[in-house]
mmCIF file of C-alpha atoms in Angstrom:
data_model
loop_
_atom_site.group_PDB
_atom_site.id
_atom_site.type_symbol
_atom_site.label_atom_id
_atom_site.label_comp_id
_atom_site.label_asym_id
_atom_site.label_seq_id
_atom_site.Cartn_x
_atom_site.Cartn_y
_atom_site.Cartn_z
ATOM 1 C CA UNK A 960 126.554 159.636 88.252
ATOM 2 C CA UNK A 961 129.983 159.726 89.263
ATOM 3 C CA UNK A 962 132.528 156.780 87.960
ATOM 4 C CA UNK A 963 132.778 155.622 91.763
ATOM 5 C CA UNK A 964 129.423 155.225 92.396
ATOM 6 C CA UNK A 965 129.180 153.208 89.154
ATOM 7 C CA UNK A 966 132.106 150.826 90.121
ATOM 8 C CA UNK A 967 130.346 150.349 93.433
ATOM 9 C CA UNK A 968 127.077 149.397 91.934
ATOM 10 C CA UNK A 969 128.945 147.034 89.410
ATOM 11 C CA UNK A 970 130.932 145.248 92.756
ATOM 12 C CA UNK A 971 127.372 144.912 94.542
ATOM 13 C CA UNK A 972 126.010 143.444 91.423
ATOM 14 C CA UNK A 973 128.530 140.939 91.025
ATOM 15 C CA UNK A 974 128.535 140.007 94.732
ATOM 16 C CA UNK A 975 124.657 139.832 94.859
ATOM 17 C CA UNK A 976 124.691 137.423 91.752
ATOM 18 C CA UNK A 977 127.814 135.506 93.211
ATOM 19 C CA UNK A 978 125.242 134.926 96.454
ATOM 20 C CA UNK A 979 122.280 134.275 94.499
ATOM 21 C CA UNK A 980 124.203 131.375 92.673
ATOM 22 C CA UNK A 981 125.003 129.520 95.841
ATOM 23 C CA UNK A 982 121.902 128.054 95.935
ATOM 24 C CA UNK A 983 120.333 125.854 93.055
ATOM 25 C CA UNK A 984 116.944 124.316 93.151
ATOM 26 C CA UNK A 985 116.139 121.647 90.290
ATOM 27 C CA UNK A 986 113.444 119.412 89.895
ATOM 28 C CA UNK A 987 112.650 116.537 87.271
ATOM 29 C CA UNK A 988 109.835 113.990 86.273
ATOM 30 C CA UNK A 989 110.693 110.430 85.369
ATOM 31 C CA UNK A 990 108.264 110.485 82.599
ATOM 32 C CA UNK A 991 106.369 113.419 81.584
ATOM 33 C CA UNK A 992 103.516 111.260 80.001
ATOM 34 C CA UNK A 993 101.663 108.340 81.700
ATOM 35 C CA UNK A 994 98.073 106.699 81.994
ATOM 36 C CA UNK A 995 95.487 107.126 84.305
ATOM 37 C CA UNK A 996 96.406 105.351 87.498
ATOM 38 C CA UNK A 997 100.107 105.115 86.442
ATOM 39 C CA UNK A 998 103.043 106.366 88.543
ATOM 40 C CA UNK A 999 106.200 108.220 87.926
ATOM 41 C CA UNK A 1000 108.763 109.606 89.806
ATOM 42 C CA UNK A 1001 109.441 113.226 90.975
ATOM 43 C CA UNK A 1002 112.738 114.329 92.161
ATOM 44 C CA UNK A 1003 113.622 117.615 94.100
ATOM 45 C CA UNK A 1004 117.222 118.265 94.224
ATOM 46 C CA UNK A 1005 118.676 121.459 96.352
ATOM 47 C CA UNK A 1006 122.481 122.231 96.032
ATOM 48 C CA UNK A 1007 124.130 124.644 98.869
ATOM 49 C CA UNK A 1008 126.645 125.225 101.169
ATOM 50 C CA UNK A 1009 127.256 122.651 103.491
ATOM 51 C CA UNK A 1010 127.131 125.316 106.286
ATOM 52 C CA UNK A 1011 123.607 126.466 105.159
ATOM 53 C CA UNK A 1012 120.277 125.596 106.866
ATOM 54 C CA UNK A 1013 117.761 123.826 104.331
ATOM 55 C CA UNK A 1014 114.147 123.260 104.710
ATOM 56 C CA UNK A 1015 112.598 121.197 102.359
ATOM 57 C CA UNK A 1016 108.738 121.427 101.379
ATOM 58 C CA UNK A 1017 106.279 119.762 103.749
ATOM 59 C CA UNK A 1018 104.776 116.988 101.621
ATOM 60 C CA UNK A 1019 103.187 113.988 102.871
ATOM 61 C CA UNK A 1020 101.805 110.651 101.620
ATOM 62 C CA UNK A 1021 98.380 111.114 100.251
ATOM 63 C CA UNK A 1022 98.821 114.631 99.739
ATOM 64 C CA UNK A 1023 97.725 116.232 96.189
ATOM 65 C CA UNK A 1024 100.218 118.492 94.762
ATOM 66 C CA UNK A 1025 97.304 120.013 92.595
ATOM 67 C CA UNK A 1026 93.901 118.657 92.199
ATOM 68 C CA UNK A 1027 93.909 114.739 90.572
ATOM 69 C CA UNK A 1028 97.435 114.930 91.115
ATOM 70 C CA UNK A 1029 98.488 112.699 94.223
ATOM 71 C CA UNK A 1030 101.849 111.798 96.350
ATOM 72 C CA UNK A 1031 101.654 107.959 96.473
ATOM 73 C CA UNK A 1032 105.190 107.628 98.197
ATOM 74 C CA UNK A 1033 107.667 109.936 100.037
ATOM 75 C CA UNK A 1034 111.344 108.553 99.934
ATOM 76 C CA UNK A 1035 114.193 109.461 102.488
ATOM 77 C CA UNK A 1036 116.284 112.489 101.966
ATOM 78 C CA UNK A 1037 119.493 111.708 100.305
ATOM 79 C CA UNK A 1038 122.511 114.019 100.714
ATOM 80 C CA UNK A 1039 125.689 114.082 98.763
ATOM 81 C CA UNK A 1040 128.923 116.175 99.620
ATOM 82 C CA UNK A 1041 130.796 117.902 97.108
ATOM 83 C CA UNK A 1042 134.110 120.113 96.762
ATOM 84 C CA UNK A 1043 135.347 118.267 99.773
ATOM 85 C CA UNK A 1044 132.250 118.412 101.892
ATOM 86 C CA UNK A 1045 131.842 122.473 101.331
ATOM 87 C CA UNK A 1046 128.677 122.133 99.500
ATOM 88 C CA UNK A 1047 126.263 119.266 99.402
ATOM 89 C CA UNK A 1048 123.082 118.547 97.173
ATOM 90 C CA UNK A 1049 120.151 117.076 98.911
ATOM 91 C CA UNK A 1050 117.144 115.240 96.951
ATOM 92 C CA UNK A 1051 113.981 114.399 97.894
ATOM 93 C CA UNK A 1052 112.088 111.446 95.986
ATOM 94 C CA UNK A 1053 108.443 111.527 95.492
ATOM 95 C CA UNK A 1054 106.161 109.068 93.601
ATOM 96 C CA UNK A 1055 102.980 110.688 92.374
ATOM 97 C CA UNK A 1056 100.061 109.445 89.825
ATOM 98 C CA UNK A 1057 96.887 111.000 88.348
ATOM 99 C CA UNK A 1058 93.657 109.790 88.379
ATOM 100 C CA UNK A 1059 92.065 111.872 85.299
ATOM 101 C CA UNK A 1060 93.173 112.660 81.725
ATOM 102 C CA UNK A 1061 94.314 116.155 81.077
ATOM 103 C CA UNK A 1062 97.362 118.065 80.893
ATOM 104 C CA UNK A 1063 98.794 119.524 84.322
ATOM 105 C CA UNK A 1064 101.006 122.197 85.175
ATOM 106 C CA UNK A 1065 102.716 121.540 88.038
ATOM 107 C CA UNK A 1066 103.932 124.697 89.912
ATOM 108 C CA UNK A 1067 107.427 125.394 90.985
ATOM 109 C CA UNK A 1068 108.607 123.956 94.440
ATOM 110 C CA UNK A 1069 109.511 126.008 97.195
ATOM 111 C CA UNK A 1070 112.530 125.491 99.665
ATOM 112 C CA UNK A 1071 113.946 127.787 102.338
ATOM 113 C CA UNK A 1072 117.747 128.180 102.872
ATOM 114 C CA UNK A 1073 118.203 129.669 105.864
ATOM 115 C CA UNK A 1074 115.729 132.923 105.817
ATOM 116 C CA UNK A 1075 115.379 132.935 102.096
ATOM 117 C CA UNK A 1076 113.016 131.228 99.866
ATOM 118 C CA UNK A 1077 114.007 129.440 96.659
ATOM 119 C CA UNK A 1078 111.576 128.002 93.794
ATOM 120 C CA UNK A 1079 112.255 125.370 91.054
ATOM 121 C CA UNK A 1080 111.222 125.354 87.593
ATOM 122 C CA UNK A 1081 107.653 124.840 86.720
ATOM 123 C CA UNK A 1082 106.735 121.214 85.147
ATOM 124 C CA UNK A 1083 104.079 120.020 82.851
ATOM 125 C CA UNK A 1084 102.493 116.457 83.021
ATOM 126 C CA UNK A 1085 100.507 115.121 80.293
ATOM 127 C CA UNK A 1086 97.779 112.135 81.636
ATOM 128 C CA UNK A 1087 96.091 110.092 78.945
ATOM 129 C CA UNK A 1088 93.094 107.824 79.204
ATOM 130 C CA UNK A 1089 92.909 104.199 78.452
ATOM 131 C CA UNK A 1090 91.019 103.473 75.137
ATOM 132 C CA UNK A 1091 87.861 101.569 75.098
ATOM 133 C CA UNK A 1092 87.146 98.743 72.695
ATOM 134 C CA UNK A 1093 83.620 100.760 71.636
ATOM 135 C CA UNK A 1094 83.193 98.016 68.724
ATOM 136 C CA UNK A 1095 83.573 94.834 70.673
ATOM 137 C CA UNK A 1096 81.911 95.835 73.953
ATOM 138 C CA UNK A 1097 80.730 92.299 74.900
ATOM 139 C CA UNK A 1098 84.272 91.257 75.064
ATOM 140 C CA UNK A 1099 85.840 92.627 78.448
ATOM 141 C CA UNK A 1100 88.299 91.045 81.151
ATOM 142 C CA UNK A 1101 86.428 89.898 84.353
ATOM 143 C CA UNK A 1102 87.880 91.486 87.450
ATOM 144 C CA UNK A 1103 91.196 90.448 88.884
ATOM 145 C CA UNK A 1104 90.828 88.355 92.099
ATOM 146 C CA UNK A 1105 91.898 89.826 95.419
ATOM 147 C CA UNK A 1106 95.660 89.455 95.929
ATOM 148 C CA UNK A 1107 96.837 87.834 98.908
ATOM 149 C CA UNK A 1108 100.040 89.717 100.431
ATOM 150 C CA UNK A 1109 102.969 87.262 101.141
ATOM 151 C CA UNK A 1110 104.062 86.316 104.444
ATOM 152 C CA UNK A 1111 106.899 88.770 105.530
ATOM 153 C CA UNK A 1112 109.067 87.554 108.502
ATOM 154 C CA UNK A 1113 110.432 91.141 109.027
ATOM 155 C CA UNK A 1114 106.853 92.191 109.642
ATOM 156 C CA UNK A 1115 105.747 89.792 112.016
ATOM 157 C CA UNK A 1116 109.175 89.041 113.673
ATOM 158 C CA UNK A 1117 108.454 91.011 116.966
ATOM 159 C CA UNK A 1118 104.823 89.752 116.811
ATOM 160 C CA UNK A 1119 106.293 86.086 117.169
ATOM 161 C CA UNK A 1120 109.055 87.195 119.674
ATOM 162 C CA UNK A 1121 106.432 88.778 121.523
ATOM 163 C CA UNK A 1122 103.807 85.890 121.835
ATOM 164 C CA UNK A 1123 106.682 83.634 123.057
ATOM 165 C CA UNK A 1124 107.782 86.191 125.601
ATOM 166 C CA UNK A 1125 103.877 86.347 126.786
ATOM 167 C CA UNK A 1126 103.500 82.496 127.230
ATOM 168 C CA UNK A 1127 106.839 82.480 129.005
ATOM 169 C CA UNK A 1128 105.573 85.171 131.414
ATOM 170 C CA UNK A 1129 102.522 83.199 131.791
ATOM 171 C CA UNK A 1130 104.313 80.247 132.819
ATOM 172 C CA UNK A 1131 106.641 82.268 135.462
ATOM 173 C CA UNK A 1132 102.977 83.480 136.782
ATOM 174 C CA UNK A 1133 101.948 79.824 137.224
ATOM 175 C CA UNK A 1134 105.262 78.943 138.436
ATOM 176 C CA UNK A 1135 105.055 81.666 140.986
ATOM 177 C CA UNK A 1136 101.636 81.159 142.069
ATOM 178 C CA UNK A 1137 101.764 77.468 142.909
ATOM 179 C CA UNK A 1138 104.755 78.167 145.276
ATOM 180 C CA UNK A 1139 103.072 80.861 146.832
ATOM 181 C CA UNK A 1140 99.868 78.954 147.518
ATOM 182 C CA UNK A 1141 102.138 75.938 148.950
ATOM 183 C CA UNK A 1142 104.339 78.227 150.791
ATOM 184 C CA UNK A 1143 107.292 76.775 149.091
ATOM 185 C CA UNK A 1144 110.713 78.730 148.540
ATOM 186 C CA UNK A 1145 111.938 78.935 145.225
ATOM 187 C CA UNK A 1146 115.490 79.216 146.572
ATOM 188 C CA UNK A 1147 116.908 76.191 148.587
ATOM 189 C CA UNK A 1148 120.131 76.541 150.078
ATOM 190 C CA UNK A 1149 122.006 73.033 149.635
ATOM 191 C CA UNK A 1150 125.765 72.391 150.821
ATOM 192 C CA UNK A 1151 127.816 69.194 150.320
ATOM 193 C CA UNK A 1152 128.385 67.586 153.969
ATOM 194 C CA UNK A 1153 130.684 64.671 154.322
ATOM 195 C CA UNK A 1154 128.776 61.784 155.998
ATOM 196 C CA UNK A 1155 130.651 59.949 158.545
ATOM 197 C CA UNK A 1156 130.730 56.328 158.080
ATOM 198 C CA UNK A 1157 128.876 54.192 160.870
ATOM 199 C CA UNK A 1158 132.014 52.687 162.606
ATOM 200 C CA UNK A 1159 133.695 56.492 162.560
ATOM 201 C CA UNK A 1160 130.594 57.703 164.301
ATOM 202 C CA UNK A 1161 130.382 54.729 166.792
ATOM 203 C CA UNK A 1162 134.239 55.180 167.631
ATOM 204 C CA UNK A 1163 133.837 58.550 168.391
ATOM 205 C CA UNK A 1164 131.097 58.122 170.834
ATOM 206 C CA UNK A 1165 132.888 55.159 172.197
ATOM 207 C CA UNK A 1166 136.056 57.542 172.925
ATOM 208 C CA UNK A 1167 133.657 60.051 174.588
ATOM 209 C CA UNK A 1168 131.984 57.533 176.987
ATOM 210 C CA UNK A 1169 135.707 56.429 177.577
ATOM 211 C CA UNK A 1170 136.583 60.077 178.619
ATOM 212 C CA UNK A 1171 133.790 59.903 181.003
ATOM 213 C CA UNK A 1172 135.144 57.264 183.200
ATOM 214 C CA UNK A 1173 132.902 58.613 186.497
ATOM 215 C CA UNK A 1174 129.936 56.803 184.902
ATOM 216 C CA UNK A 1175 131.442 53.572 185.022
ATOM 217 C CA UNK A 1176 132.595 54.547 188.885
ATOM 218 C CA UNK A 1177 129.099 56.000 189.744
ATOM 219 C CA UNK A 1178 126.477 54.851 187.629
ATOM 220 C CA UNK A 1179 127.088 51.520 185.837
ATOM 221 C CA UNK A 1180 123.738 51.416 184.571
ATOM 222 C CA UNK A 1181 123.891 55.137 182.719
ATOM 223 C CA UNK A 1182 127.477 53.658 181.635
ATOM 224 C CA UNK A 1183 125.772 50.387 179.984
ATOM 225 C CA UNK A 1184 123.136 52.288 178.576
ATOM 226 C CA UNK A 1185 125.170 54.702 176.916
ATOM 227 C CA UNK A 1186 127.353 52.008 175.590
ATOM 228 C CA UNK A 1187 124.739 49.599 174.191
ATOM 229 C CA UNK A 1188 122.854 52.447 172.511
ATOM 230 C CA UNK A 1189 125.967 53.068 170.629
ATOM 231 C CA UNK A 1190 126.155 49.583 169.573
ATOM 232 C CA UNK A 1191 122.687 49.673 168.425
ATOM 233 C CA UNK A 1192 122.952 52.641 166.257
ATOM 234 C CA UNK A 1193 126.122 51.248 164.781
ATOM 235 C CA UNK A 1194 124.245 48.352 164.061
ATOM 236 C CA UNK A 1195 121.408 49.991 162.277
ATOM 237 C CA UNK A 1196 123.207 51.908 160.447
ATOM 238 C CA UNK A 1197 125.697 49.220 159.133
ATOM 239 C CA UNK A 1198 123.345 46.453 158.698
ATOM 240 C CA UNK A 1199 120.197 48.453 157.733
ATOM 241 C CA UNK A 1200 117.657 47.174 160.458
ATOM 242 C CA UNK A 1201 116.381 48.861 163.272
ATOM 243 C CA UNK A 1202 118.318 47.558 166.276
ATOM 244 C CA UNK A 1203 117.047 50.293 168.617
ATOM 245 C CA UNK A 1204 113.682 48.592 168.877
ATOM 246 C CA UNK A 1205 114.814 45.282 169.349
ATOM 247 C CA UNK A 1206 115.706 42.910 172.341
ATOM 248 C CA UNK A 1207 119.357 41.821 172.662
ATOM 249 C CA UNK A 1208 118.556 38.280 171.775
ATOM 250 C CA UNK A 1209 116.711 39.529 168.781
ATOM 251 C CA UNK A 1210 119.793 41.374 167.492
ATOM 252 C CA UNK A 1211 122.102 38.423 168.121
ATOM 253 C CA UNK A 1212 119.748 36.298 165.997
ATOM 254 C CA UNK A 1213 119.654 38.507 163.414
ATOM 255 C CA UNK A 1214 123.319 39.305 162.886
ATOM 256 C CA UNK A 1215 123.981 35.235 163.158
ATOM 257 C CA UNK A 1216 124.333 35.238 159.192
ATOM 258 C CA UNK A 1217 126.127 38.558 159.089
ATOM 259 C CA UNK A 1218 129.218 38.231 162.048
ATOM 260 C CA UNK A 1219 131.620 35.469 162.837
ATOM 261 C CA UNK A 1220 131.148 33.661 166.008
ATOM 262 C CA UNK A 1221 134.104 35.351 167.586
ATOM 263 C CA UNK A 1222 132.435 38.659 167.265
ATOM 264 C CA UNK A 1223 128.776 37.652 168.216
ATOM 265 C CA UNK A 1224 130.469 36.050 171.438
ATOM 266 C CA UNK A 1225 131.998 39.645 172.303
ATOM 267 C CA UNK A 1226 128.709 41.273 171.492
ATOM 268 C CA UNK A 1227 126.642 38.541 173.626
ATOM 269 C CA UNK A 1228 128.835 39.254 176.896
ATOM 270 C CA UNK A 1229 128.368 43.092 176.385
ATOM 271 C CA UNK A 1230 124.432 42.839 175.942
ATOM 272 C CA UNK A 1231 124.301 40.020 178.664
ATOM 273 C CA UNK A 1232 126.170 42.194 181.313
ATOM 274 C CA UNK A 1233 124.248 45.654 180.096
ATOM 275 C CA UNK A 1234 120.875 43.538 180.708
ATOM 276 C CA UNK A 1235 121.920 42.420 184.271
ATOM 277 C CA UNK A 1236 123.047 45.798 185.464
ATOM 278 C CA UNK A 1237 119.625 47.507 183.846
ATOM 279 C CA UNK A 1238 117.335 45.090 184.699
ATOM 280 C CA UNK A 1239 118.913 42.850 187.851
ATOM 281 C CA UNK A 1240 120.675 45.868 189.397
ATOM 282 C CA UNK A 1241 124.230 43.821 189.026
ATOM 283 C CA UNK A 1242 126.797 45.660 190.127
ATOM 284 C CA UNK A 1243 130.333 45.669 188.080
ATOM 285 C CA UNK A 1244 133.751 46.168 188.450
ATOM 286 C CA UNK A 1245 136.030 49.070 186.863
ATOM 287 C CA UNK A 1246 137.920 46.512 185.231
ATOM 288 C CA UNK A 1247 135.005 44.526 183.843
ATOM 289 C CA UNK A 1248 133.495 47.731 182.401
ATOM 290 C CA UNK A 1249 136.901 48.576 180.761
ATOM 291 C CA UNK A 1250 136.896 44.964 179.094
ATOM 292 C CA UNK A 1251 133.246 45.564 178.045
ATOM 293 C CA UNK A 1252 134.536 48.911 176.429
ATOM 294 C CA UNK A 1253 137.215 47.423 174.816
ATOM 295 C CA UNK A 1254 135.150 44.269 173.413
ATOM 296 C CA UNK A 1255 132.968 47.078 171.734
ATOM 297 C CA UNK A 1256 135.661 48.544 170.327
ATOM 298 C CA UNK A 1257 136.859 45.135 168.712
ATOM 299 C CA UNK A 1258 133.423 44.134 167.429
ATOM 300 C CA UNK A 1259 133.518 47.509 165.820
ATOM 301 C CA UNK A 1260 136.661 47.152 164.132
ATOM 302 C CA UNK A 1261 135.954 43.551 163.253
ATOM 303 C CA UNK A 1262 132.403 44.264 161.336
ATOM 304 C CA UNK A 1263 133.311 47.750 159.885
ATOM 305 C CA UNK A 1264 133.276 48.634 156.191
ATOM 306 C CA UNK A 1265 135.591 51.172 154.930
ATOM 307 C CA UNK A 1266 134.189 53.973 152.898
ATOM 308 C CA UNK A 1267 134.909 54.603 149.325
ATOM 309 C CA UNK A 1268 137.497 57.485 149.373
ATOM 310 C CA UNK A 1269 136.210 58.699 145.723
ATOM 311 C CA UNK A 1270 132.577 58.942 146.897
ATOM 312 C CA UNK A 1271 130.820 62.366 146.494
ATOM 313 C CA UNK A 1272 129.491 63.779 149.527
ATOM 314 C CA UNK A 1273 125.900 63.550 149.989
ATOM 315 C CA UNK A 1274 123.856 67.103 149.760
ATOM 316 C CA UNK A 1275 122.245 68.301 152.907
ATOM 317 C CA UNK A 1276 119.292 71.036 152.476
ATOM 318 C CA UNK A 1277 119.664 73.648 154.783
ATOM 319 C CA UNK A 1278 115.956 74.605 156.306
ATOM 320 C CA UNK A 1279 115.078 78.221 156.087
ATOM 321 C CA UNK A 1280 113.498 80.176 158.927
ATOM 322 C CA UNK A 1281 110.116 81.191 159.112
ATOM 323 C CA UNK A 1282 110.966 84.994 158.322
ATOM 324 C CA UNK A 1283 112.866 84.138 155.710
ATOM 325 C CA UNK A 1284 110.326 81.997 153.928
ATOM 326 C CA UNK A 1285 107.778 84.706 154.311
ATOM 327 C CA UNK A 1286 110.396 87.200 152.814
ATOM 328 C CA UNK A 1287 110.380 84.916 149.952
ATOM 329 C CA UNK A 1288 106.648 84.738 149.647
ATOM 330 C CA UNK A 1289 106.073 88.743 149.783
ATOM 331 C CA UNK A 1290 109.037 88.928 146.797
ATOM 332 C CA UNK A 1291 107.181 86.005 144.771
ATOM 333 C CA UNK A 1292 103.878 87.951 145.107
ATOM 334 C CA UNK A 1293 105.268 91.265 143.683
ATOM 335 C CA UNK A 1294 106.882 89.583 141.171
ATOM 336 C CA UNK A 1295 103.426 88.175 139.910
ATOM 337 C CA UNK A 1296 101.786 91.242 140.331
ATOM 338 C CA UNK A 1297 104.702 92.953 138.136
ATOM 339 C CA UNK A 1298 104.480 90.131 135.595
ATOM 340 C CA UNK A 1299 100.843 90.233 135.366
ATOM 341 C CA UNK A 1300 100.691 93.921 134.280
ATOM 342 C CA UNK A 1301 103.587 93.513 131.899
ATOM 343 C CA UNK A 1302 101.658 90.309 130.337
ATOM 344 C CA UNK A 1303 98.493 92.578 130.099
ATOM 345 C CA UNK A 1304 100.456 95.093 128.214
ATOM 346 C CA UNK A 1305 102.221 92.944 126.102
ATOM 347 C CA UNK A 1306 99.163 91.078 125.308
ATOM 348 C CA UNK A 1307 97.711 94.532 124.396
ATOM 349 C CA UNK A 1308 100.282 95.329 121.957
ATOM 350 C CA UNK A 1309 100.329 91.933 119.795
ATOM 351 C CA UNK A 1310 96.773 92.289 119.613
ATOM 352 C CA UNK A 1311 97.106 95.669 118.180
ATOM 353 C CA UNK A 1312 99.867 94.966 115.996
ATOM 354 C CA UNK A 1313 98.437 91.701 114.669
ATOM 355 C CA UNK A 1314 95.446 93.973 113.492
ATOM 356 C CA UNK A 1315 97.587 96.286 112.032
ATOM 357 C CA UNK A 1316 99.047 93.968 110.002
ATOM 358 C CA UNK A 1317 96.172 92.216 108.797
ATOM 359 C CA UNK A 1318 94.615 95.175 107.820
#
């Protein structure tokens, strides 16, 4: 063999050995000896370049590594980076137990890095049986009571929140059903409207009558009907009794304790003239009509009460049209159906989750 070929083989051997040394697979047991049913930890660690792809062995909880050696728990992968992130060590922890006394040989565990398989070393596990006191067979310990698991809020938290949400959904469904059954809208539009005081309403109406002087000239009956109705409405809103359904004399008698004599004299004169015009076909002069209009203004000014400037305006409920009401009813029905379906799904989940936690 030539010297060049020997040098080439040496270089390739060194490079191959360096590549092989890049991946290290290690496995260890926390305890090499234990009694039947006891548990010990098994840790598989793989050190490799950070850019390499690693696949750990597919070992699940309850699986047997070998006959009578069972995996009780599988921990989470733990990754630690080395050399400024260029290399890393991936560790997988397992908890194992054995159900028979024997000396067990645990075969190497296999991992795959990129496309290459690597194996760990093999392990030995000694499992001892529990000694039985054959000399005192009559002395034994009774079986332990069934251990009750403690209540863990973390496990039941979602069930509790889900139950509260389910109850809330039932309340919403009942609320919507009540409004749909009675045809009542959920949303009612309310606006604040400043209510005019009674004397202001009366003065505005008197001003309107004054502007229509043709009534006084052509139809005295219509003129006095409007004027007395305005005063009756004012008295109703001012004193709180239904003056529209009372005669002129009944109104005067009712107001004797409320008004002064001068104000009542003016009101009597207006009602007297109005009764003559309406029932006796009395003809009045223009100046007489104007005098009664002025008397009505004087009566309102003498008996008015100024409103409180700090009073809040009264709310006014805006009635909805039938079309809007029907639209709201349709929306409420759809919402009831959606909430009903969601509540059934939520109840099924609550029952399934509770049964799973109680098992």
